[in-house]
Every structure is written in structure tokens, then in C-alpha cells.
Coordinates of C-alpha atoms in Angstrom, one line a residue:
X1 CA 81.4 -30.5 -103.7
X2 CA 81.1 -29.4 -107.3
X3 CA 82.8 -32.6 -108.5
X4 CA 80.4 -34.6 -106.4
X5 CA 77.4 -32.9 -107.8
X6 CA 78.6 -33.3 -111.4
X7 CA 79.3 -37.1 -111.0
X8 CA 76.0 -37.6 -109.1
X9 CA 74.2 -35.9 -112.0
X10 CA 75.9 -38.2 -114.5
X11 CA 75.1 -41.3 -112.4
X12 CA 71.5 -40.2 -112.2
X13 CA 71.3 -39.8 -116.0
X14 CA 72.9 -43.1 -116.7
X15 CA 70.9 -45.2 -114.2
X16 CA 67.6 -43.4 -115.1
X17 CA 68.0 -43.9 -118.9
X18 CA 69.1 -47.5 -118.3
X19 CA 66.0 -48.2 -116.2
X20 CA 63.7 -46.6 -118.7
X21 CA 65.2 -48.6 -121.6
X22 CA 64.9 -51.8 -119.5
X23 CA 61.3 -50.9 -118.8
X24 CA 60.6 -50.7 -122.5
X25 CA 62.2 -54.0 -123.2
X26 CA 60.4 -55.5 -120.2
X27 CA 57.1 -54.4 -121.7
X28 CA 57.7 -56.0 -125.1
X29 CA 59.4 -59.2 -123.9
X30 CA 58.4 -60.2 -120.4
X31 CA 55.2 -58.2 -119.7
X32 CA 52.1 -60.4 -119.4
X33 CA 49.6 -58.0 -117.9
X34 CA 49.1 -55.6 -115.1
X35 CA 47.4 -58.3 -113.0
X36 CA 50.4 -60.6 -113.4
X37 CA 53.6 -58.5 -113.4
X38 CA 52.4 -55.0 -113.8
X39 CA 53.9 -54.0 -110.4
X40 CA 57.4 -54.8 -111.6
X41 CA 56.9 -52.7 -114.8
X42 CA 55.6 -49.7 -112.8
X43 CA 58.4 -49.9 -110.2
X44 CA 61.0 -49.9 -112.9
X45 CA 59.4 -47.0 -114.6
X46 CA 59.0 -44.9 -111.5
X47 CA 62.6 -45.7 -110.5
X48 CA 63.8 -44.6 -113.9
X49 CA 61.9 -41.3 -113.8
X50 CA 63.1 -40.7 -110.2
X51 CA 66.8 -41.2 -111.1
X52 CA 66.5 -39.1 -114.3
X53 CA 64.9 -36.3 -112.2
X54 CA 67.8 -36.6 -109.7
X55 CA 70.2 -36.2 -112.6
X56 CA 68.5 -33.0 -113.7
X57 CA 68.4 -31.8 -110.1
X58 CA 72.1 -32.2 -109.4
X59 CA 73.0 -30.9 -112.8
X60 CA 71.2 -27.7 -111.9
X61 CA 72.9 -27.6 -108.5
X62 CA 76.3 -28.1 -110.2
X63 CA 75.7 -25.2 -112.6
X64 CA 74.7 -22.8 -109.8
X65 CA 77.6 -23.8 -107.5
X66 CA 80.1 -21.0 -107.0
X67 CA 83.6 -22.1 -106.2
X68 CA 85.7 -20.2 -103.8
X69 CA 89.4 -19.7 -104.6
X70 CA 91.4 -21.8 -102.2
X71 CA 94.2 -19.9 -100.4
X72 CA 97.2 -22.2 -100.6
X73 CA 98.9 -20.6 -97.6
X74 CA 96.0 -21.7 -95.4
X75 CA 96.4 -25.4 -96.3
X76 CA 98.3 -27.6 -93.9
X77 CA 97.2 -30.8 -92.3
X78 CA 98.2 -29.8 -88.8
X79 CA 95.9 -26.8 -89.1
X80 CA 92.8 -28.7 -90.0
X81 CA 90.3 -28.6 -87.2
X82 CA 87.5 -30.6 -88.6
X83 CA 86.6 -33.4 -91.0
X84 CA 83.7 -33.4 -93.5
X85 CA 84.1 -36.6 -95.5
X86 CA 81.9 -36.8 -98.7
X87 CA 81.8 -39.8 -101.1
X88 CA 82.5 -39.0 -104.8
X89 CA 80.3 -41.2 -107.1
X90 CA 82.9 -43.4 -108.9
X91 CA 83.5 -47.1 -109.7
X92 CA 86.1 -47.4 -107.0
X93 CA 85.5 -45.9 -103.6
X94 CA 86.7 -42.3 -103.3
X95 CA 86.1 -39.8 -100.5
X96 CA 87.1 -36.2 -100.2
X97 CA 87.3 -34.0 -97.1
X98 CA 85.8 -30.6 -97.9
X99 CA 85.9 -27.3 -96.0
X100 CA 83.0 -25.1 -95.0
X101 CA 82.8 -23.8 -98.5
X102 CA 82.7 -27.2 -100.1
X103 CA 86.3 -27.1 -101.4
X104 CA 88.2 -30.4 -101.3
X105 CA 91.3 -30.5 -99.1
X106 CA 92.3 -34.1 -99.0
X107 CA 91.2 -37.5 -100.3
X108 CA 90.9 -41.1 -99.4
X109 CA 91.3 -43.7 -102.2
X110 CA 92.3 -47.4 -102.5
X111 CA 96.1 -47.7 -102.6
X112 CA 97.7 -48.1 -105.9
X113 CA 99.6 -51.3 -106.8
X114 CA 97.2 -53.9 -105.1
X115 CA 95.5 -56.2 -107.6
X116 CA 92.5 -56.7 -105.3
X117 CA 91.6 -52.9 -105.5
X118 CA 89.6 -53.6 -108.7
X119 CA 87.2 -55.7 -106.6
X120 CA 86.4 -52.7 -104.4
X121 CA 83.8 -51.7 -107.0
X122 CA 81.5 -53.9 -104.9
X123 CA 80.5 -51.9 -101.8
X124 CA 80.4 -55.0 -99.5
X125 CA 84.2 -55.4 -100.0
X126 CA 85.2 -51.8 -99.1
X127 CA 85.6 -52.5 -95.4
X128 CA 87.6 -55.7 -95.7
X129 CA 84.7 -58.1 -95.5
X130 CA 86.5 -60.8 -97.6
X131 CA 90.1 -59.7 -97.8
X132 CA 92.2 -56.9 -96.3
X133 CA 92.0 -53.6 -98.1
X134 CA 94.4 -50.6 -98.1
X135 CA 93.6 -46.9 -98.6
X136 CA 95.8 -43.9 -99.1
X137 CA 95.2 -40.5 -97.3
X138 CA 96.6 -37.9 -99.6
X139 CA 96.3 -34.2 -100.6
X140 CA 94.3 -33.4 -103.7
X141 CA 97.4 -33.2 -105.8
X142 CA 98.4 -36.8 -104.7
X143 CA 101.0 -36.1 -102.0
X144 CA 100.7 -39.1 -99.6
X145 CA 100.0 -38.4 -96.0
X146 CA 99.4 -41.9 -94.6
X147 CA 98.2 -45.4 -95.6
X148 CA 95.8 -47.6 -93.6
X149 CA 94.8 -51.2 -93.8
X150 CA 91.4 -52.7 -92.8
X151 CA 91.3 -56.4 -92.0
X152 CA 88.2 -58.4 -90.9
X153 CA 89.1 -61.6 -89.1
X154 CA 85.4 -62.4 -88.4
X155 CA 85.9 -61.8 -84.7
X156 CA 87.3 -58.3 -85.0
X157 CA 88.2 -55.5 -87.3
X158 CA 91.9 -54.4 -87.2
X159 CA 92.9 -51.1 -88.7
X160 CA 96.6 -50.3 -89.1
X161 CA 97.8 -46.8 -89.9
X162 CA 101.3 -46.3 -91.5
X163 CA 103.4 -43.3 -92.5
X164 CA 104.4 -43.0 -96.2
X165 CA 107.6 -44.8 -95.4
X166 CA 105.8 -47.8 -93.9
X167 CA 106.4 -47.0 -90.3
X168 CA 103.4 -48.0 -88.1
X169 CA 101.7 -45.1 -86.4
X170 CA 99.0 -47.0 -84.5
X171 CA 96.4 -49.8 -84.6
X172 CA 92.7 -49.7 -83.9
X173 CA 90.9 -52.8 -82.9
X174 CA 87.1 -53.2 -82.8
X175 CA 85.6 -56.5 -81.7
X176 CA 82.4 -57.4 -83.5
X177 CA 80.7 -58.9 -80.5
X178 CA 81.2 -55.7 -78.5
X179 CA 80.3 -53.3 -81.3
X180 CA 77.1 -55.0 -82.7
X181 CA 74.8 -52.2 -81.4
X182 CA 77.2 -49.2 -81.5
X183 CA 80.8 -48.6 -82.4
X184 CA 83.4 -49.0 -79.8
X185 CA 87.1 -50.0 -79.9
X186 CA 90.6 -49.3 -78.7
X187 CA 93.3 -47.3 -80.5
X188 CA 96.9 -48.5 -79.7
X189 CA 100.3 -46.9 -80.2
X190 CA 102.8 -48.7 -82.4
X191 CA 104.4 -50.2 -79.3
X192 CA 101.1 -51.8 -78.3
X193 CA 100.2 -49.4 -75.4
X194 CA 96.7 -48.0 -75.2
X195 CA 96.4 -44.7 -76.9
X196 CA 92.6 -43.9 -76.8
X197 CA 89.4 -45.8 -75.9
X198 CA 86.5 -45.0 -78.2
X199 CA 82.9 -45.7 -77.6
X200 CA 79.9 -44.2 -79.3
X201 CA 77.3 -42.4 -77.1
X202 CA 74.4 -43.9 -79.1
X203 CA 73.5 -46.0 -82.1
X204 CA 73.8 -43.0 -84.4
X205 CA 77.5 -43.1 -83.7
X206 CA 77.9 -39.7 -81.8
X207 CA 81.1 -39.7 -79.8
X208 CA 83.4 -37.5 -77.7
X209 CA 87.0 -38.7 -77.2
X210 CA 88.9 -37.3 -74.2
X211 CA 92.6 -37.6 -73.3
X212 CA 94.1 -38.4 -69.9
X213 CA 93.5 -34.8 -68.7
X214 CA 89.9 -34.7 -69.8
X215 CA 90.5 -32.5 -72.8
X216 CA 88.5 -33.2 -76.0
X217 CA 90.6 -34.7 -78.7
X218 CA 87.8 -35.3 -81.2
X219 CA 84.1 -35.3 -81.6
X220 CA 82.0 -37.2 -84.2
X221 CA 78.4 -36.2 -85.0
X222 CA 75.9 -37.7 -87.4
X223 CA 73.2 -35.4 -88.6
X224 CA 74.4 -32.4 -86.6
X225 CA 76.2 -30.4 -89.3
X226 CA 77.3 -26.8 -88.6
X227 CA 77.3 -25.9 -92.3
X228 CA 74.0 -27.4 -93.4
X229 CA 72.7 -24.0 -94.4
X230 CA 75.7 -23.1 -96.5
X231 CA 75.1 -23.1 -100.3
X232 CA 77.6 -26.0 -100.8
X233 CA 75.6 -28.4 -98.6
X234 CA 72.0 -27.4 -99.0
X235 CA 71.4 -30.0 -101.7
X236 CA 72.5 -33.0 -99.6
X237 CA 70.9 -34.4 -96.5
X238 CA 73.6 -36.9 -95.4
X239 CA 76.2 -35.3 -93.2
X240 CA 78.8 -36.6 -90.8
X241 CA 81.0 -34.1 -89.1
X242 CA 84.2 -34.5 -87.1
X243 CA 85.9 -31.8 -85.1
X244 CA 89.5 -32.1 -83.7
X245 CA 91.0 -30.7 -80.5
X246 CA 93.4 -27.9 -81.2
X247 CA 96.2 -29.6 -79.1
X248 CA 96.3 -33.1 -80.8
X249 CA 99.2 -34.2 -83.0
X250 CA 99.1 -34.8 -86.8
X251 CA 99.4 -38.6 -86.1
X252 CA 96.4 -38.6 -83.9
X253 CA 94.3 -36.7 -86.5
X254 CA 95.3 -39.2 -89.1
X255 CA 94.3 -42.0 -86.7
X256 CA 90.8 -40.5 -86.3
X257 CA 90.5 -40.0 -90.0
X258 CA 91.1 -43.7 -90.5
X259 CA 88.6 -44.7 -87.8
X260 CA 85.8 -42.4 -88.8
X261 CA 86.2 -43.4 -92.4
X262 CA 85.7 -47.0 -91.2
X263 CA 82.6 -45.9 -89.3
X264 CA 81.0 -44.1 -92.3
X265 CA 77.7 -45.7 -93.2
X266 CA 78.2 -45.2 -96.9

């Protein structure tokens, strides 16, 4: 979270100063009078002050943030029982999973080696709106855990999860006509057999996924965050929390990470 606060602060400073400078230029070049285009000038000025204030706010949060030393022996993907994905302000999309202390454990970034990744600086393209996109799930030191591909064929979204060696783990298909109001889709094994059926309980996206025996494999909650009162998360209001069943496999966890990343409204 400390990196997120630092980069958010920098983003606020840059945008705020840029808007204020633009407001000054606007006043001397395009401004005709408050009765003509004064509203535009006021909106630019207020936005600039707001973003500059956000920069100062997150700079103060960053300076007060106390990092907790990570215990390396506790880190293992199979032992992770939850998912708290947070976006890191950057040119290309980058997300980190943080624990209850705000310490990063794994990351999701566009896969290296694809030329089209440079176009992912445009948010509209992040979920495969124009061309298929690929993301890596890796540890914070870069060790690859899995790769997934998002493809939008107009009628449906197809997400394919692969091991580092390229072996397909599973495929998730979400039809646009059936998920216009709330997320729903089907997760398939590599052999094409149905793995899990997923359907959100409401438009907020809350969901509980059960296996054949009725045991909970994963739960997704928007706005219900168990660590909202912890110092690491008090300064942010947007939280989406995922908890995993203790009995599910590593491959199933990676599948849910792929799907819930796709569901993120950021």
C-alpha cells in the first residue's frame, strides 16, 4: 500500500499542477468572460486544487505508513486464503495483492514480449475490448505463477489461464447478453468439462461459489472489507475482497484470481 500511496500522491501533484497551469493559459488565451465561458475556467481551477490537495493528502498518508516486516517463511501461494487486489497508479495497468497489513504478496501486470501491451495505457483496452490481452500473475520478485488471456469476441468474453510452461489450466466464458446486468459465466477444465458455475448475487457483484458437495470454494464481496479499520486501508474507500476455501487447489485459486481481476471495476 505504501507504493500505491506514493504513486497516487505523485499522480495528484502532476495532474493538479497541470490543470492549474492550463487554467492560467486558458484565462489569458481563451477566456472571454464569466458570462461566456467562466464555468469552464472555474471547473478547471477547482479540479486542479482538488487534485493538488489529493497529492498532499496521500503524501501525508505515505509518510505516516508503517511497514511491517514480511516473514518469508509464511509466503506461499497455496497458503493464501484471501485476495485484496489494489491498483497501482502507473502508465500500464498494474495490480498488487496485499495482505491485512497492506504488504504486497503478488502482482498482475501485462505480459512482457507483446507489442500491443503499450496500448494498454488506455483503460478501455485493458479488458480486451479491441484485441486480446495477456497478463502475468507473479510474485513480487518476478517469479511467474500463471498467465491469462482475455479475448472479447463481441458476443462473449473468453479468459484462458495457463501455467508458466504454456499448459492450459482452464477457460472461463462469460456471454455478454447473459451478464449485462450482473456477472455470470462458466469456468471449464482444460478438457472442456464444466469446473464451476459463477453467478453474482446482485449488481454489486457479490458472489459465493460452491463445489459439488456444497462447500464454499470462494466468496467475492464489494464494499464489505474486513480490514477497512486497519491503518493501511483507512485512507481508501474502494475495496473488493475475495476469500478462498481452505480445501481448494492452487490451480482453482489462480482461476479465481483471473476471473475476479476481470470483474474489477477499475
